[in-house]
Structure formats: structure tokens, C-alpha cells
Amino acid sequence: MANLKAEGRALSEEELQELVAASDAGGRNPTGAVATFMASIALLWSVFQVVLASPLSNVILPGDLINNSRQIHLAFAIFLAFLAYPALSTSPRKHIPVQDWIMAALGAFVALYGYFFYDKIVNSGGLADDTDKWIALGGLILLFEAARRALGPAMAIIATIFLGYVFFGASEWVPEVIRWKGASLKKAMSHMWITSEGVFGIALGVSTKFVFLFVLFGALLEKAGAGNYFIKMAFGALGHLRGGPAKAAVVGSAATGLISGSSIANVVTTGTFTIPLMKRVGFSSEKAGAVEVASSVNGQIMPPVMGAAAFLMVEYVGISYVEVITHAFLPAAISYIALVYIVHLEAVKRNLPTLGNRDVHLARTIVGMASFFAIFAGLCYGSQYPVDAVTAWVPSAAGLVMTAIVTAIYVALVYLASQVPDLEPDDPNAEVVELPVIKDIYKAGLHFLLPIIVLVYFLMIEKKSPGLSAFWATALLFGILLTQRPLKAMFRGQTDLAAAFKFGVGDLNQGMVDGARNMIGIGLATATAGVIVGTVTLTGIGQVMADLVENMAYGLTYLCAAFVHLISPATDAIGLTSFQGTVAERAEDMTGTTLVFVLMCVGLLSLVLGMGLPTTANYIVVSSLMAGVVVELGANSGLIVPLIAVHLFVFYFGIMADVTPPVGLASFAAAAVSGGDAIRTGFTAFFYSLRTVALPFVFIFNTDLLLIDVTWWEGIIVFIVASIAILVFTAGTMGWFVTRSLRIESFALVLIAFALFRPDFLMDRVQPPFEISAPTQLVEVLGSVEEGSEVRVIVSGPDFDTAEVKDTTIVLPATGAADGAARLAAFGLTVFAEGDMLLLEEPFPGTPYFETMSNFDFYGDAPMRITEVKAPADQLPKELMYIPALLLLAAIAFLQRGRAARQPQEVQA
């Protein structure tokens, strides 16, 4: 591969499929009986997972199989990993060596050890004996080797380092700041393999319960032909516009990202068609590849699949799946809107031609696409009303009636599809490119939308579990794959229905096999990441990491304060600052800056780890280490950061590792398609993805973007303003708005985007958001604020581990009785005055703030006390800051339009 990329030639279709297989499904494809055996094991894994997710699992499967489903899940993954992934680049691809068969069998056995000896482990309370510890150690070694093959060496190396820290944490070689007492082999193996704290922990459980069904759903939908349908629809809608192939690549990749968790597969699937067409209209190899990379990688942030991260967030954050995808939707949507605008500006700047000979009606295109999405959303939401009507009409047989209705709708849609030719992949290198016409092809795949509507209905309306929702959508796909070919043949008057049905059986079988093979890497990633999570819980290194990052951030803040202090005489002279005091006092005043530096450290850690880890594993590792740190340091800085915002922040930077050189795998895949330079493709893709870098910082400080605590009409306003803001930010970074921007205009555009994203920041400078009261007035303030308001309280006291005095912020919502003492008691907080100080007693276990305050030492030398009380102040609506920002935007547009009119050679956007 390296030689091919060095030659700068595009890979053939066969080589590209080998690239995807080597990354996602395993590069080994033997023939004959061995191939049949591998396919049978993969098929059996899919069948087991489908049955496990079904509502009848408790009837069909024995209880011990359900209780040990994680062990069975991992056994399949390890077994197939040793068969599908060669040990070395020189290992055979067409047959499986004996040693791989042995390791596959041993790996499956040790994964199933907890199943075979379930009673023994339960009776021992999860404590390993001498036999258990050696079996567990062998299991970890085999797991790490399987992970090395499927995921690359980085995952196994990082897990080994963490495991080594468990054993040798007390060594003098370990820096004192992270030194701990160490653990015996028996204790470590109990924690990592025998119990559910390590390998068989939450991450593997999520992979078992949820992720497999969604990956299988995507594989079956692709096998049914939905991927090609989505791409053709995108090209039919956008291909005729300026830069149309690039715009179609963005939309097609977004649609593919709905059903695919793999950025590399997304690049190759859509890129083999889009990249040659982009080059055909004038994009360079690197820019064409970069557009596809940015589009495909962003597919992982699109709900509902999100590269398996959405399901992990459910467990880690403790909120429902519906809430997770609700919070994730708006940033993902505006990110894609910005990417469409990026490729539009690239096309305008380079004055690229349109493709094909159709008339360009931009307004009609926008209205048509908006109407399609509105109708689709309406169908998803409106599906509840006929279901409610049927349930009220025949409550005892509602399920059968709805099944009959869905079947009738499906048959009708297949009848429509039979009236047009089946969609075949187009040749992007054909001499004459005929773009699809929407009105001629839309009928061909309307039935593919039914499983998606069913999935959304069960998730969003019925609020069923993700696993059960995916089961019903997958069950419908089974029917589609088996019947769409025979039904089309029947409606077309063809007679060979048996052959059509046989093709459908083959599609279903292959889709099941593909889904299982695509899950090998995810299963191993979640299991191996469990070792890292287990290390954090066993050693407590998470708190040490918090202290390290906090000290590093405070150091950077101090350096910034020193710089500001150094230049302050000059800025004071012109009235920009009026601060008087020492560098330390200025650093204390810049606590918000500390959180920014913490976020930068977390983002950098995600990028570095992501260079060798798949997105899912990277997210698990970084969120386990750093999510709590950001929340804690945010509270120390007076900013309440929702946990879901931190997890999304980590996830966004994790996917950026697939873009960023020198290891960005998606960039190498795109370069393999385009024949361009991989490193230049990666840097260009990173530049196109700047909005994906900026958005996480924005939604940490402005949680409205995550639709947290906003009404539906406020959500609409947030969506409109955020869309404008991201487009303005894009124009500023691209150096082009109406026409080519001056540097001062680009800088102003970025500032306008900031004002639209963070109007609260500017309003807080005009009017303080809080009224600060003396600590002793807490009860009075809490009783005087309106119902639904929040009072922020700064608590200061000694840290439990270091005894150093630190601050944190807790939020007291004013609910219930209007009496302040009663409200305080409802939170389980007890305070008493001592002079001018208000001291705080330790909350009782089970009360709302017991966990929040658990890191403080209530019985140390320094007392726990409340140092500041902040009540909401009467402040003008922050939305007023939109007015000057939009006026400045209009002024820039006016100036640029005038300049463009005087320079007719400039092309206007």
C-alpha cells in the first residue's frame, strides 16, 4: 500500500475492497470448506445476536446464555479475529495456518470460561483462584493479540501499558505523582477478567446489547441496495449544481453515515463514485479526497449510530438513548450544512463548471430537499397516530393489524419500484455522465425508508430500548431482502420467482455474514478498552490524571496571566484594561481560561490516542480518564458543564484522528481512491473540518446547541442562528463570502460567528448574569428567588486526597416550598453560621450532593464553608447581541457586493 500511495496512482476496485476488508472485516478470505466454515460462524453470531435482542429471547434462549451473553459475544469476536485477520503482512491470505486455528480455539474457550464455570465464579464472589488467574492471564494475552491484528498495534500497546501499571505501580521507575501500591496477579485478574469491572464491563455489554444490531442493520440495508439509492438521490438533487459532485458527496456520505459506523468504508463506498467526478469538474486529487474524507468521517457524528458511541454514552452518562441523539443532532446537522457551504465556496473561488446539461435551479433544489426531509420527519412523527387509532380500535390484535398495514405499505412501495428499472452503480469515468433525474428514480428505493421509519418510531415515539428498536427494524429488513426481488419479478410479469427468491436468500445470508465480520473490530475494541477502564477503577489513576491536567492547565493560565500582565501598561494606556494587581491575582481572575486549556489538553490527548485507536476505543479510553476531570474543573471555575457535553467533546476529537496526519486512515483511503498525496489530503481534510474542531468548544460553553433545557421554539431559533453562525465561520476561514475577503473581513466574520454562537459571553460583559450575596444570606436568597430559578453556591474546603483547599460550584434549583430553609433541607444540606462564615456539614449518603461533595474532607483542619452565593440577576435577553452581529454581517456583505460589482472578473458566491 505504501508503494502504491508513493506512486500516486489510484487503486483498482479490487484493491480498494481489499483495503476496506483489511480494515473493517479482516483481510483473509480463504476458499472452499474453510470459507464456508467462517461464513457459518459469522452467520451463527448474527443469528445469536438477533435472537438475544428479540422480545422472545427469554423463551428461546436458556437463562445462562443470556446471563453470559458478553462472554459469548467476545468468544465469537476472538475466534473470527484469528481466522479473518492475518498475524503479519507476510502471512497467507488464502488459507489459515495451524497456529491461528489453535489460538482461535483457545481464545474462544477462555472467553467462555465465565460461562463454563459460572457457578464456581458466583460462589467465590468473583475472586480468582490459582487456576482462574492463569486462565485470565492467557485470555488477556490472546485478546491483546487479536486486537493487534484487527485494530493495529496501538490498542494492544496502550492496554499493555495500563496493565503493567496495575502490577508495577509501586515501582521506583513509576513517577511518584502516579505511583500506587500495585496489585497481585490474582487480584488484577479477578478485576480484569473474572468480574464485570474490566474486559466484560459496560463497554462490551453495550457492544453485545446494542451495537451489533445497529451494525447488522446497516449491513443489511446496504445489501438491500439503500446505499446506492442514497448516493443516486444525492447526485440527482445536487450533481448539476456548481461543485455538484462534492455537494452530492457530502449529502450522500451523511445518508450513508446514518447506517455505517466506519469512516473508511464510507470513504471507499461513496468515494469510488464521487471522487472521480469531483476531479472531473476541476477539484484536485487532494481536494476531492479531502471533501470525501471530511464528509465520511462526519458520518460518525450523525445519529442514530454514531460509530457505537451513542450507546456507550447511554451507559456512561446515565441518560436515555433518545436524549443522547437529541443532544447530538444539532451539532451534526450544522456541521454538514457548513461542509456543503465549504465545497460551494471552493467551487465559486475556482469558477468550476457544472456537470451535465441540466438547468440549474438552486432555489428549487433547496426547497425540494427541505420538503423531502420535512415529509420524512413528518412520517416518522406522524406514525404514532395510526398506531394509536389501531390500538384503540383492536387493542388485543393491534400488533397483527399494524403488521398487516406495514406489509401492505411495503408491497405498494415495491410495486412502485417495479415500475422503474433497478438502480445500477454508474461509471464515473464514462465519456458522458448522465446525472440521475429525481422524478425518474425516487420510486426505486422508497421501501428502503420503511425500516428507518420503524427504527425511529420505536426509538423516539415508543421509547423502546435501542436493541429492541433495532430488532424490529432488522426483522423488517429480513422480509425486504427475502421478498423484494420476487415481488418485483411478479409485478413485472416475470416467471422465475424461485431464482429471485434464491437471490434474496443469498443477499440476506451475505448481509448477516458482513454484519458479523464488521463487528469483529468493535467487539475487540470494547473488550480491550475494558482493561483500561478496569485500570482506572482499580488504581484510582483517574483522580491523579485530574490533578496532572489541572496543574498543567493552571500553569498555562499563569503563563497567559504573566503575558497579559507584561503588556498591561500599554493596554491600560489606551483603555483596553484597567486591572491592577499581581500575576497570581490576574491568573486567579482567569479561571475560565483554565477550563479552555483543560479542553485543549483533552482534545490533544484524543487526537494522539486516536492515531492508533479506532474511534470507539478512543472514546472509551479518553472519556474514562478525562470526562470527570472536565466536569470537576468546570465546577471549580464556576461553569456547570453537563456530562453529555464532555462526552460529545471527546467523541468529536476522537473522530478527527481519522482525518489528521500522519496516521489518518480515512485520508489514506481517500488518497488510494483519488491517486493523490495522502498527507496533503489529510491536511486539506483537517482544514475543511475546522468547524468540527470548533463546535465542541462552543457547545461546552453554550449548551443550547445540545438542546439542553430549551423549549421547542427556542430550539428552532437556536438551529437557525447556529446555522448562520457556522456558515459565517466557514466564510471567515475560507477567505470568501460574497467575493474574496480582505483579512480584516475574514477576522470580522469569525468574530461575528463567535457572537452568534456565544451571545451570553457578550451580554455578560454588558450586564452581570448574577447578583453576588454574602454566604450568610444563602437561606434568604434561596427563599426569595422565583420557582425554577437556580442559585449557584461556591463551596470551599480541603481536598480529601491532597488536603489542599479547592473550590467547586453547586447548583441549587429553587423548587418546592418558597421557604429557603425548607429548600435547603430538601437538598440534604445543613449549614450553620460561625461569625461571618457559613459552614457546611457533610451531606448524608443518598442525598443529591453526596457524590458531588465526596472529594472533600469534611473533617480536615480547614472547615468546609460556603464562600459565595450567586442568584440570577435581571439581565436583558442575550439574543439582543444577535442584532449588532447581524448588522456587521450585513455591512460586510454590502461592502463585498460593491467590490464585486466593480471587479466583474470576480465570481460572486
PDB file of C-alpha atoms in Angstrom, residues 702 704 758-771 786 789 792 871-881:
ATOM      1  CA  ASN A 702     -23.204  27.172  25.175  1.00  0.00           C
ATOM      2  CA  ASP A 704     -28.188  25.465  23.897  1.00  0.00           C
ATOM      3  CA  ARG A 758     -21.897  32.847  22.343  1.00  0.00           C
ATOM      4  CA  PRO A 759     -24.266  35.817  22.780  1.00  0.00           C
ATOM      5  CA  ASP A 760     -24.232  35.131  26.524  1.00  0.00           C
ATOM      6  CA  PHE A 761     -20.488  35.872  26.672  1.00  0.00           C
ATOM      7  CA  LEU A 762     -21.036  39.349  25.264  1.00  0.00           C
ATOM      8  CA  MET A 763     -24.174  40.070  27.280  1.00  0.00           C
ATOM      9  CA  ASP A 764     -22.374  39.079  30.485  1.00  0.00           C
ATOM     10  CA  ARG A 765     -19.857  41.851  29.745  1.00  0.00           C
ATOM     11  CA  VAL A 766     -22.689  44.347  29.405  1.00  0.00           C
ATOM     12  CA  GLN A 767     -24.727  43.149  32.379  1.00  0.00           C
ATOM     13  CA  PRO A 768     -23.516  40.692  35.042  1.00  0.00           C
ATOM     14  CA  PRO A 769     -25.549  37.459  34.985  1.00  0.00           C
ATOM     15  CA  PHE A 770     -25.534  37.035  38.771  1.00  0.00           C
ATOM     16  CA  GLU A 771     -26.093  39.068  41.891  1.00  0.00           C
ATOM     17  CA  GLU A 786     -38.570  32.582  41.684  1.00  0.00           C
ATOM     18  CA  SER A 789     -34.538  29.650  39.118  1.00  0.00           C
ATOM     19  CA  ARG A 792     -25.148  28.919  42.429  1.00  0.00           C
ATOM     20  CA  ALA A 871     -28.556  34.460  42.384  1.00  0.00           C
ATOM     21  CA  PRO A 872     -29.806  35.180  38.846  1.00  0.00           C
ATOM     22  CA  ALA A 873     -29.709  38.887  38.046  1.00  0.00           C
ATOM     23  CA  ASP A 874     -32.175  40.801  35.916  1.00  0.00           C
ATOM     24  CA  GLN A 875     -30.413  40.671  32.591  1.00  0.00           C
ATOM     25  CA  LEU A 876     -31.524  41.668  29.113  1.00  0.00           C
ATOM     26  CA  PRO A 877     -32.121  38.745  26.740  1.00  0.00           C
ATOM     27  CA  LYS A 878     -28.801  37.525  25.381  1.00  0.00           C
ATOM     28  CA  GLU A 879     -30.429  37.295  21.940  1.00  0.00           C
ATOM     29  CA  LEU A 880     -30.130  41.096  21.671  1.00  0.00           C
ATOM     30  CA  MET A 881     -26.457  40.516  20.845  1.00  0.00           C
TER      31      MET A 881
END
